Coordinates of C-alpha atoms and ligand atoms in Angstrom, one line a residue:
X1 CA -179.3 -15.7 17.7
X2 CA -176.1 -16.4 16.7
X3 CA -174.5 -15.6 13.0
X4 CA -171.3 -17.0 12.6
X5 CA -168.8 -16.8 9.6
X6 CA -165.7 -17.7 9.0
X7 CA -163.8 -14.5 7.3
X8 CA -161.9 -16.0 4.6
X9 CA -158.7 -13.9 4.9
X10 CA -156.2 -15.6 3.0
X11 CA -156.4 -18.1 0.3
X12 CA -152.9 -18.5 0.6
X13 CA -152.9 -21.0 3.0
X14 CA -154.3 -23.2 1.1
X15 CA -152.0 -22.7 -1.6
X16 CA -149.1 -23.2 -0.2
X17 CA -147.6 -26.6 0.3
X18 CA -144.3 -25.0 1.4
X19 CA -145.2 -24.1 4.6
X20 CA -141.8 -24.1 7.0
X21 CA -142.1 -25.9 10.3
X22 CA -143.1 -23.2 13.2
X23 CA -140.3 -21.6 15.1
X24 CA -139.2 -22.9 18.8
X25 CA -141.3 -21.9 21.0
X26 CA -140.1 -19.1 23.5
X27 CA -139.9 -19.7 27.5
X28 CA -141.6 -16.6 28.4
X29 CA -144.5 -16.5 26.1
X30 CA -146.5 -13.7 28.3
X31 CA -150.1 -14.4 29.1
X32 CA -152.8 -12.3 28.3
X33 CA -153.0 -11.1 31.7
X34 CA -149.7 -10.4 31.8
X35 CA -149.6 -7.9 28.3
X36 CA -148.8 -4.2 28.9
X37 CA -152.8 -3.7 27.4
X38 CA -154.0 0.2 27.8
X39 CA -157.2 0.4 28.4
X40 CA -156.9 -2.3 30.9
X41 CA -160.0 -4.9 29.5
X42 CA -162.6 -5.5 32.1
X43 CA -161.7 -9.3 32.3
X44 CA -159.1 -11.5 31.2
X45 CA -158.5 -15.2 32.2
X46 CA -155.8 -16.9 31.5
X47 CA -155.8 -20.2 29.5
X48 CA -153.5 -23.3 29.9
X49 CA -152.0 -23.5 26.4
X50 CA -150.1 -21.2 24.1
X51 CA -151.1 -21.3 20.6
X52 CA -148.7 -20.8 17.4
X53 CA -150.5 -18.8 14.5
X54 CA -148.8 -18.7 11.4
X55 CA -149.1 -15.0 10.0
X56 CA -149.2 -14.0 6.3
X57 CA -148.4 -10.6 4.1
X58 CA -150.6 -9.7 1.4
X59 CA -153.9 -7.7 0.8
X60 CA -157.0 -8.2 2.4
X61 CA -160.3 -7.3 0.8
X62 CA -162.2 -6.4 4.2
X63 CA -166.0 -7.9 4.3
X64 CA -168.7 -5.5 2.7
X65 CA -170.6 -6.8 6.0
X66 CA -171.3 -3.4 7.6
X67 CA -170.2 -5.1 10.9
X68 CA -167.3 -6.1 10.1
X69 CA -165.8 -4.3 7.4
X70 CA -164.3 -1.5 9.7
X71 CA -162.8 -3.7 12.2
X72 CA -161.3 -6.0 9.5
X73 CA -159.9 -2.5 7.2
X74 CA -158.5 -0.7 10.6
X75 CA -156.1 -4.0 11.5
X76 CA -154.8 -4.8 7.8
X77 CA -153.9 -0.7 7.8
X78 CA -153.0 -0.7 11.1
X79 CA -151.0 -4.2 10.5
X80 CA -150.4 -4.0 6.9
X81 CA -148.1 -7.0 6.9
X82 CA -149.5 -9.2 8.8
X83 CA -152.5 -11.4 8.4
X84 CA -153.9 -14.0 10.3
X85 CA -157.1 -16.0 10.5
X86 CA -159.5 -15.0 12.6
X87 CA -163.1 -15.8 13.1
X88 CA -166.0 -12.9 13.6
X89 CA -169.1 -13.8 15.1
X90 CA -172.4 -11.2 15.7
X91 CA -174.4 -12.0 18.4
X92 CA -176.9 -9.9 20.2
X93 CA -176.3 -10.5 24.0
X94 CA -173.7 -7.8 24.2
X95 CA -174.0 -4.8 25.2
X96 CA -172.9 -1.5 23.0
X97 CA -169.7 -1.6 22.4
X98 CA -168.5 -4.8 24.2
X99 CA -167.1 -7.8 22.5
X100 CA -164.9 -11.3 23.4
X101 CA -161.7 -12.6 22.1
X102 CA -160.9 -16.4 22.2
X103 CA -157.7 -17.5 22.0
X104 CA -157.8 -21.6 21.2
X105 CA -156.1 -23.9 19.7
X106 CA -154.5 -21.9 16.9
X107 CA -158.3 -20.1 16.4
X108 CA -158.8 -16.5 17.4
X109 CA -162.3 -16.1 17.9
X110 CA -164.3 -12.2 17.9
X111 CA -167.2 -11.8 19.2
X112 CA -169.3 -8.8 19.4
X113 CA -173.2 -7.5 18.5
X114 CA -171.9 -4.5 16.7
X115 CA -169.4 -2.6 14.3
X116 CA -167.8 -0.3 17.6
X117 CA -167.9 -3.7 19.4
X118 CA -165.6 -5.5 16.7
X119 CA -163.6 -2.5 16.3
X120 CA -162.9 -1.7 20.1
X121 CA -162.0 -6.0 19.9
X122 CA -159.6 -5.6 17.0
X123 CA -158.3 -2.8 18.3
X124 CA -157.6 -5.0 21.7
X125 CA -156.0 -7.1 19.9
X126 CA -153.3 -5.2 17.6
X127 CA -152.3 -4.6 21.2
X128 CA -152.3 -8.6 21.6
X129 CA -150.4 -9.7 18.8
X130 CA -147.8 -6.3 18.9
X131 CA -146.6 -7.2 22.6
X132 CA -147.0 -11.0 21.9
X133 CA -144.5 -10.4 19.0
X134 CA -146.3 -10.7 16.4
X135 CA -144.6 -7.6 13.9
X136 CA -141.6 -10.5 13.4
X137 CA -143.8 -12.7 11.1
X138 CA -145.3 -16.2 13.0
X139 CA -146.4 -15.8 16.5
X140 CA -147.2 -17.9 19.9
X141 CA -149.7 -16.3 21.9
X142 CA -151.3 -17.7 25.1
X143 CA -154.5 -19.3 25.0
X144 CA -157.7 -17.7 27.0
X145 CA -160.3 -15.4 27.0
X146 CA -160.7 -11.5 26.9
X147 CA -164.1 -10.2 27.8
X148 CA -164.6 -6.3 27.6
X149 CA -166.9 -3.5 28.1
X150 CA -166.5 0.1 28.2
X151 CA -167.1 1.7 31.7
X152 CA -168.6 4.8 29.6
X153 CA -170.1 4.8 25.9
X154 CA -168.6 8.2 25.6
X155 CA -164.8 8.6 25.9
X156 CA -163.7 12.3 23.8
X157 CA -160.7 14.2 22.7
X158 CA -160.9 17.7 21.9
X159 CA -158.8 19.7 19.5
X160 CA -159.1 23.2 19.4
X161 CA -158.5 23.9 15.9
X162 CA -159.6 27.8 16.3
X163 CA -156.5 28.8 18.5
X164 CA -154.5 27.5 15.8
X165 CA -155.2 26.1 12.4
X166 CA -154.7 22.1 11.8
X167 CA -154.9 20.8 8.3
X168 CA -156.7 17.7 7.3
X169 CA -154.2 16.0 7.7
X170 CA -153.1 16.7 11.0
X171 CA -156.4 16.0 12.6
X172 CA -156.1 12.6 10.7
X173 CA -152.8 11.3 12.4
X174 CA -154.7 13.0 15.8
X175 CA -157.2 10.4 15.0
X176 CA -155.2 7.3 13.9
X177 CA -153.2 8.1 17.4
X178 CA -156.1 8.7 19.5
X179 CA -158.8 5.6 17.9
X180 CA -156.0 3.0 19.0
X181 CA -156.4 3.8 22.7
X182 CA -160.6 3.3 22.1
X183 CA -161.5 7.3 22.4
X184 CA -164.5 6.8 20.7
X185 CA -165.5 10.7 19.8
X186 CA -163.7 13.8 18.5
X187 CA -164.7 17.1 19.0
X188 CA -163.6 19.9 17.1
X189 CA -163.3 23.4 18.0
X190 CA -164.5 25.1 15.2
X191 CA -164.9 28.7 16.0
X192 CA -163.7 31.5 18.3
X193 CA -162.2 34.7 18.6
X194 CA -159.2 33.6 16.9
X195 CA -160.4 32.2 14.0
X196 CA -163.6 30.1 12.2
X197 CA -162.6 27.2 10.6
X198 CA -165.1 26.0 8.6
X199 CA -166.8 27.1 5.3
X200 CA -170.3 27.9 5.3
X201 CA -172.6 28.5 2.2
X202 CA -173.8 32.0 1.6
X203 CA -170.9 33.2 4.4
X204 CA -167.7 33.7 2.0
X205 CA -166.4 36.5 4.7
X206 CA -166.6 33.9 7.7
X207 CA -163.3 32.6 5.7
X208 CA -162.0 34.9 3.8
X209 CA -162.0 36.9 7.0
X210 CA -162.6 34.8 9.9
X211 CA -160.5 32.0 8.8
X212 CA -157.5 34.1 8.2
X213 CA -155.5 34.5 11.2
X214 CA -154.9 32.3 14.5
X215 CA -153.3 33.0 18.0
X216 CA -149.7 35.1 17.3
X217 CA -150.8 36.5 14.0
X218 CA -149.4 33.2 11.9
X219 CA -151.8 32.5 8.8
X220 CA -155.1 30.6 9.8
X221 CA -156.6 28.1 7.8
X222 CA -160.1 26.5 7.1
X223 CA -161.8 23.2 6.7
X224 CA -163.9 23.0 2.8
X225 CA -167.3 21.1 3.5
X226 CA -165.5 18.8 1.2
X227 CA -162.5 18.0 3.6
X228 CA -164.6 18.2 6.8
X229 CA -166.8 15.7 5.3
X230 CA -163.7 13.4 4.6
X231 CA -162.7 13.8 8.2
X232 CA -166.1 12.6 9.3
X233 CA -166.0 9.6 7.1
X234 CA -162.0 8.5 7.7
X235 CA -162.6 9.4 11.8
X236 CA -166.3 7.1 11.5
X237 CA -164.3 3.9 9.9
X238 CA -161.9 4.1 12.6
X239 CA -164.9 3.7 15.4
X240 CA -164.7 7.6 16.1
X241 CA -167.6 10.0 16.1
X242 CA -167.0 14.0 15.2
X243 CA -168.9 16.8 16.9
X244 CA -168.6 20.3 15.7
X245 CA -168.4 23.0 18.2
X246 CA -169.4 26.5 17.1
X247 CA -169.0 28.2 20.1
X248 CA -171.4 31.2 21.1
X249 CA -172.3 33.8 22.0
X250 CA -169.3 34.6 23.0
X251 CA -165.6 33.4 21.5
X252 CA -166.5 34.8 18.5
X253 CA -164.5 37.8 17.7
X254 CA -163.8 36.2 14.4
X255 CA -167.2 35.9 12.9
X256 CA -167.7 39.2 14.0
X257 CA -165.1 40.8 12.6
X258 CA -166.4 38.7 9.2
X259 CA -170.0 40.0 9.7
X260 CA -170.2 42.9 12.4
X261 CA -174.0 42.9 12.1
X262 CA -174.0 40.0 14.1
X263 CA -172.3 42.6 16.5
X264 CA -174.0 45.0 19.1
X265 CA -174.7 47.7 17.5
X266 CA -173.5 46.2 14.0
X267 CA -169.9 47.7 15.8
X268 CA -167.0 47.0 13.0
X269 CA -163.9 44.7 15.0
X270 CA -160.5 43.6 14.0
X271 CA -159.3 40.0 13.7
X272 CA -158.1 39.3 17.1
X273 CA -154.3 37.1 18.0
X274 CA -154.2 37.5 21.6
X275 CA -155.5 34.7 24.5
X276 CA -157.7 36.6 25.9
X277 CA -161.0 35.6 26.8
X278 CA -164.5 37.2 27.2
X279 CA -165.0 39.8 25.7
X280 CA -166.9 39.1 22.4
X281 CA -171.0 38.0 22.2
X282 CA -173.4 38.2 19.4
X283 CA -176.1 40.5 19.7
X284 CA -178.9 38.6 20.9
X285 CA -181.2 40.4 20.3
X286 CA -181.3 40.2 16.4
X287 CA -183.4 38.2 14.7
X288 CA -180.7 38.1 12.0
X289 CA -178.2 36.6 14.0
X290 CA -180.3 33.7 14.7
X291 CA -180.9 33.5 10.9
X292 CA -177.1 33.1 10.5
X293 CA -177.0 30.3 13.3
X294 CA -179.7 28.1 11.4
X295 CA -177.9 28.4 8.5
X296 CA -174.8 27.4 10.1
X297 CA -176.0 24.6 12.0
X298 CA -178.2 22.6 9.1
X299 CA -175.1 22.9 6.9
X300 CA -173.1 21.5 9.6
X301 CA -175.7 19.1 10.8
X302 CA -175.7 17.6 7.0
X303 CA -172.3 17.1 7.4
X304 CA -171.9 14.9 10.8
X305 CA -174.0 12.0 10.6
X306 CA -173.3 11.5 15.0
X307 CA -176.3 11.8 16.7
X308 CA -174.4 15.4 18.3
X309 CA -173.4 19.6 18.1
X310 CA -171.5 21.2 20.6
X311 CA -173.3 25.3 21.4
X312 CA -170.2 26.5 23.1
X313 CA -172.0 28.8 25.9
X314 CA -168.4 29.2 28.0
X315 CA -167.3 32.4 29.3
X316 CA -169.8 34.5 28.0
X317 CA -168.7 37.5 30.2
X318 CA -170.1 40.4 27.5
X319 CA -173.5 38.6 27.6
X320 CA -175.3 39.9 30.2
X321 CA -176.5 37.0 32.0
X322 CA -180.8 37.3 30.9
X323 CA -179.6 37.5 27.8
X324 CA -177.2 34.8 27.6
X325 CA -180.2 32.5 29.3
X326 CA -182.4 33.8 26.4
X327 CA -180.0 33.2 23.9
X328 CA -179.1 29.3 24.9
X329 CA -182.9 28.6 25.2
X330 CA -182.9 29.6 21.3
X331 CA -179.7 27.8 20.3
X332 CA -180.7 24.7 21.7
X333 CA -184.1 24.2 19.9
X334 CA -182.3 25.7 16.8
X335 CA -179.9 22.6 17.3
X336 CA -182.9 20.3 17.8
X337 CA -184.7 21.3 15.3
X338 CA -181.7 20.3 12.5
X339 CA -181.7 16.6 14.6
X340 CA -178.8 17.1 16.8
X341 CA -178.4 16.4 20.7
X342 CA -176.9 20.0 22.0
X343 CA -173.9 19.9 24.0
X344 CA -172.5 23.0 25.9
X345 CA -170.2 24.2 28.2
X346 CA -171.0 24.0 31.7
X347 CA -172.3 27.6 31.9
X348 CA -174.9 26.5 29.7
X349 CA -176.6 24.8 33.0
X350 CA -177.5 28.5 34.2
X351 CA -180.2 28.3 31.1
X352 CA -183.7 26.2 30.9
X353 CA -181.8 22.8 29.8
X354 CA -184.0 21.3 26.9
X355 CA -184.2 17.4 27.2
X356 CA -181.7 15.5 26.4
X357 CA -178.8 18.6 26.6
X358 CA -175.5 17.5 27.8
X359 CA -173.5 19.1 29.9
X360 CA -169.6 19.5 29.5
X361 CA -168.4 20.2 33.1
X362 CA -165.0 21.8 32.8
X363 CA -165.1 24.2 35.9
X364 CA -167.8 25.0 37.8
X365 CA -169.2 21.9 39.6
X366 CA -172.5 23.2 40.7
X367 CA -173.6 23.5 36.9
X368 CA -173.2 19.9 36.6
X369 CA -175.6 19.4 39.9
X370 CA -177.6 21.8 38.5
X371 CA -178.2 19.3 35.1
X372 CA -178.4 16.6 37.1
X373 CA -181.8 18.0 38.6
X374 CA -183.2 18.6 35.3
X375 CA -182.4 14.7 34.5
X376 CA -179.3 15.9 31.9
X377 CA -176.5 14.5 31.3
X378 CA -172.5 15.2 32.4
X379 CA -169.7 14.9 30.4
X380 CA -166.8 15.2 32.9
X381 CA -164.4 17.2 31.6
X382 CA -162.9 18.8 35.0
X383 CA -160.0 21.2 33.9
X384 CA -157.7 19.7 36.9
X385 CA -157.5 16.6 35.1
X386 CA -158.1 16.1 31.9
X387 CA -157.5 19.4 30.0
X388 CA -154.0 18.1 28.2
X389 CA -153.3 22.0 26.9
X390 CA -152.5 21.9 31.3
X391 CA -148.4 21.6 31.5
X392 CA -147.5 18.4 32.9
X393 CA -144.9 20.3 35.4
X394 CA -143.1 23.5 35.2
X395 CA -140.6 22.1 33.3
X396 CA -143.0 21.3 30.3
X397 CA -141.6 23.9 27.2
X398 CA -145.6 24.9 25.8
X399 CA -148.6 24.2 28.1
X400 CA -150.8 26.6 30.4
X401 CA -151.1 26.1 34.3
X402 CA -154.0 28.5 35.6
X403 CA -156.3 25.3 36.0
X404 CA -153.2 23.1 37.5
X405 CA -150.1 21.6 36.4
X406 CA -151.4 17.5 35.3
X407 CA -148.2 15.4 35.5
X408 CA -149.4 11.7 34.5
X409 CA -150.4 10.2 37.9
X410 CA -152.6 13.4 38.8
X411 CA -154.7 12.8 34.7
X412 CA -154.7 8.9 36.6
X413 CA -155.3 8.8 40.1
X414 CA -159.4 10.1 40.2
X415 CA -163.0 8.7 39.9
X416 CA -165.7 10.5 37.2
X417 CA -168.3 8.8 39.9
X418 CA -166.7 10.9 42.8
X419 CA -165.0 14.4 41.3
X420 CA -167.6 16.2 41.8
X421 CA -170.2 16.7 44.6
X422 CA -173.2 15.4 43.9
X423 CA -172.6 13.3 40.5
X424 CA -172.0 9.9 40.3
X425 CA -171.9 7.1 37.6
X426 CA -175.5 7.3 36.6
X427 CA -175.1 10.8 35.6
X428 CA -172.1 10.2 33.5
X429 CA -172.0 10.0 29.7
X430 CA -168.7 9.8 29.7
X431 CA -165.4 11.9 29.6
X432 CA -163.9 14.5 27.4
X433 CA -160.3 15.3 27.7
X434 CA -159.7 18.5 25.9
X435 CA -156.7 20.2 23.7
X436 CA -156.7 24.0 23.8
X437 CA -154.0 25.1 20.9
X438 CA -153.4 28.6 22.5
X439 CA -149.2 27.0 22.8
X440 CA -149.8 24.4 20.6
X441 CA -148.9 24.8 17.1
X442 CA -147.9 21.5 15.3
X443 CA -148.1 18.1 15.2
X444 CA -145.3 17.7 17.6
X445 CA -147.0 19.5 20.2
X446 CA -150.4 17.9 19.8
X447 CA -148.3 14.8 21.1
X448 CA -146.5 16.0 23.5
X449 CA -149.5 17.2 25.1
X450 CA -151.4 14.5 24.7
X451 CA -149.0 11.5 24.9
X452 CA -148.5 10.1 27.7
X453 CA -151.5 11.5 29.4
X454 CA -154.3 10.6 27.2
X455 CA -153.7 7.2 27.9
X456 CA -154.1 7.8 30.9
X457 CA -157.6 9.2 30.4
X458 CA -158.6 6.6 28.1
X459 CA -158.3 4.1 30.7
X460 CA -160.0 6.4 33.4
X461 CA -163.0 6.5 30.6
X462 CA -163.3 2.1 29.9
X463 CA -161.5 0.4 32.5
X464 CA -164.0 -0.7 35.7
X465 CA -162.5 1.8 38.7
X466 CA -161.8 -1.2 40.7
X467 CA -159.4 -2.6 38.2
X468 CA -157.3 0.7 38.1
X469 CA -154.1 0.4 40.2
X470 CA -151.3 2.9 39.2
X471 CA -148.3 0.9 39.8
X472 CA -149.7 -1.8 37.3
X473 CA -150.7 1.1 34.9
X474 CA -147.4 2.4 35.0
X475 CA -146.0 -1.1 34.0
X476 CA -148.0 -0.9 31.3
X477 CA -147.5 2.4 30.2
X478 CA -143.8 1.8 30.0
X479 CA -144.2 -1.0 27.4
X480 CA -146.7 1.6 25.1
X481 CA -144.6 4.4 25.4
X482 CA -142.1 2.3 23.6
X483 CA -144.3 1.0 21.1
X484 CA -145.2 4.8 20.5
X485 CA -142.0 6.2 19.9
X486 CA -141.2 3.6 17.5
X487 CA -144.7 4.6 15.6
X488 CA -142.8 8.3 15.6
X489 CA -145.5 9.8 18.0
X490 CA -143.4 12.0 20.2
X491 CA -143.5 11.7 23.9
X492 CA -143.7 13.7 26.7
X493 CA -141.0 12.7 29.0
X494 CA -142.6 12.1 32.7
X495 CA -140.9 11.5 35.4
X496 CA -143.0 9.1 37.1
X497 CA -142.0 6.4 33.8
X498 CA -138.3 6.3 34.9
Ligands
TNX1 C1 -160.8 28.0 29.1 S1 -162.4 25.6 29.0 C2 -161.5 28.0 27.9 C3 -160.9 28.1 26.7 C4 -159.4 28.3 26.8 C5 -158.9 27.4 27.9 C6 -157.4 27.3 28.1 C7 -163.3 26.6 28.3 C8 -164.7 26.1 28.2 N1 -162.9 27.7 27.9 O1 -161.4 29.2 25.9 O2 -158.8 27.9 25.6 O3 -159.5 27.8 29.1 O4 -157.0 26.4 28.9

């Protein structure tokens, strides 16, 4: 069944009498195959004709049509000057998150079944009109069709906010950056040894305490349920999904040093400002300490409408292993029972995987294998390629290496279906690439991190492998990477652009 509407965008075009005549049009008007477009769509073909649309400034009151509303707010913020006419149509023979663009005689035609489906589309085509040059006013574009899916439905950034403390509004230009390039989920960090970021009813110490330092003894910082809820909501309009990671049992010095009964042996700890790893747990053996992780997860489950919660379950090294097992058997019907779909760490494989638990395979391949068996799914997050807190090369001035140094073409050139032994496409939710913030303390490092590479990544997670070529990426990169700096998103300087 098809619904079609005609979004009224602009009124003044049929005011205006005054129109002037359309500019010359260019020689090299590229085609739509030939646009620097990152992720790469699925299919393009070229039309014969090049179309001029006349664009307009002025507001635009988006359509309180659920389905569209989103995708017609993000382009009027994301192109506040410019708008243009443009026809939306719902129809149910696509699949989630797909849509189609037409380009026609002087008619720009969307097509999608759902709200991620019209945002991924206009998100395609800001891209469109940007490198067609459309930010001058009036634009030619060529005519013909874009037809697009996403390779996975799940394609994630992580920021570790724990490491060190981002405001609000920090993690909102991380997501205006990050949505444009069709990353379609953002998980936060909330919680480890350095710090706990978000308030919790009933818990006042978990911030007055917990919250108060961060890696290098510079003050911490913590999300109110008020502004974590706002981050939801802004992240959700822009097509972007948030899961909350509290991780446990262990990374979690700083909820221990809040509340030591949650300790072994209710043993009193100091805030901790190092990087080391593994050597904190909960004491698993207390029914109180499950108490406290009910509590936290139905507040946080109220708050994050996605259908997820991230466990943790890495690097438990203090646990001993039996009671680690015992311990992520509890969490994850805990999780359940509040409505959520667990996620964990790969470690968390080693427990009895309740249905439907995903996976996060960051290290230890045979983890993921072992979720496969139990008919889970992987969420390929393989430290060697997509953890962007990795330098890119020695030169890089804040980064780690003890997983690999990732300059762009290494975060490129691989397959999710074939880098690790034993998984393939079937298995795959999708991918996560992940931002520790152990060297990464503001906004300027988030994107030198994470820009250029997570482009990279966001293609590996949409784009059909047999599309991907490098040399072609890399002519496409180029053209972004200028688009970017003019946006003021700082970027990391790899060699393999020159
Ligand atoms: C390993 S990856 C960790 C984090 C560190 C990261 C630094 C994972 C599940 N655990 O605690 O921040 O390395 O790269």
């Amino acid at each position: 069944m098809f619904l079609s509407r005609l979004a009224s965008l602009l009124l003044l075009a049929s005011l205006c009498t005054c129109a002037p005549a359309p500019p010359p049009q260019p020689v090299d008007v590229p085609k739509l195959s030939e646009l620097p477009l990152i992720p790469l769509p699925a299919t393009i073909s070229d039309g014969d004709e090049v179309s001029y649309y006349e664009t307009y400034s002025g507001e635009m009151t988006p359509s309180s049509d659920a389905t569209i509303g989103d995708a017609q707010r993000y382009l009027s913020e994301r192109m506040p000057s410019l708008i243009l006419p443009l026809q939306y149509t719902t129809s149910d023979r696509f699949a989630e998150g797909a849509y189609r663009i037409d380009f026609a005689d002087g008619q720009i035609e969307i097509q999608a079944g759902e709200r991620e489906g019209m945002l991924n589309a206009v998100k395609t085509l800001e891209q469109v009109l940007h490198f067609s040059g459309a930010d001058a006013g009036a634009v030619y574009i060529a005519g013909g069709t874009i037809d697009d899916q996403p390779r996975f439905p799940y394609r994630g950034y992580m920021l570790d906010v724990a490491r060190h403390f981002f405001p609000a509004d920090t993690v909102k230009q991380v997501i205006d950056r990050i949505a444009a390039y069709k990353i379609n989920h953002l998980h936060l960090h909330l919680s480890d040894d350095q710090g706990w970021r978000i308030e919790i009813k009933g818990y006042p110490r978990l911030t007055e305490v917990g919250a108060a330092t961060e890696v290098d003894g510079t003050p911490g910082g913590f999300y109110t349920q008020e502004e974590y809820r706002d981050l939801v909501e802004y992240a959700m309009h822009k097509g972007i999904t948030v899961i909350p990671e509290i991780d446990m049992p262990g990374h979690t010095n700083a909820a221990l040093a809040a509340y030591p009964i949650l300790n072994v042996e209710g043993a009193e700890v100091e805030p901790y400002i190092g990087t080391k790893v593994g050597f904190s747990t909960f004491d698993v053996d207390q029914d109180s300490v499950y108490t406290f992780i009910d509590d936290v997860v139905e507040q946080l489950a109220a708050l994050t409408p996605g259908p997820y919660f991230h466990l943790g379950g890495d690097e438990s090294n203090a646990t001993d292993h039996e009671d680690y097992v015992r311990f992520v058997n509890e969490v994850q019907q805990i999780v359940r029972s509040h409505g959520k779909s667990p996620i964990g760490w790969d470690e968390v494989a080693t427990s009895e995987l309740a249905e439907g638990t995903i996976v996060q395979l960051w290290a230890h391949s045979e983890y993921a294998l072992r979720a496969k068996e139990a008919g889970n799914p992987v969420l390929m997050s393989p430290a060697t390629r997509t953890y962007l807190d990795m330098q890119y090369d020695t030169a890089s001035r804040i980064g780690l290496h003890w997983a690999a140094y990732i300059p762009l073409d290494s975060a490129y050139l691989w397959d999710p279906a074939t880098q690790a032994e034993g998984i393939t496409d079937g298995d795959i939710l999708g991918i996560e690439a992940p931002l520790w913030s152990e060297t990464v303390r503001t906004l300027e490092d988030i994107d030198y991190l994470t820009f250029p590479r997570l482009l990279a990544l966001a293609e590996v997670g949409w784009t059909p492998q047999e599309r991907r070529e490098w040399e072609d990426f890399r002519r496409r990169l180029r053209a972004q990477v200028g688009w970017l700096e003019t946006q003021g998103v700082g970027v990391y300087e790899s060699r393999v652009l020159e």
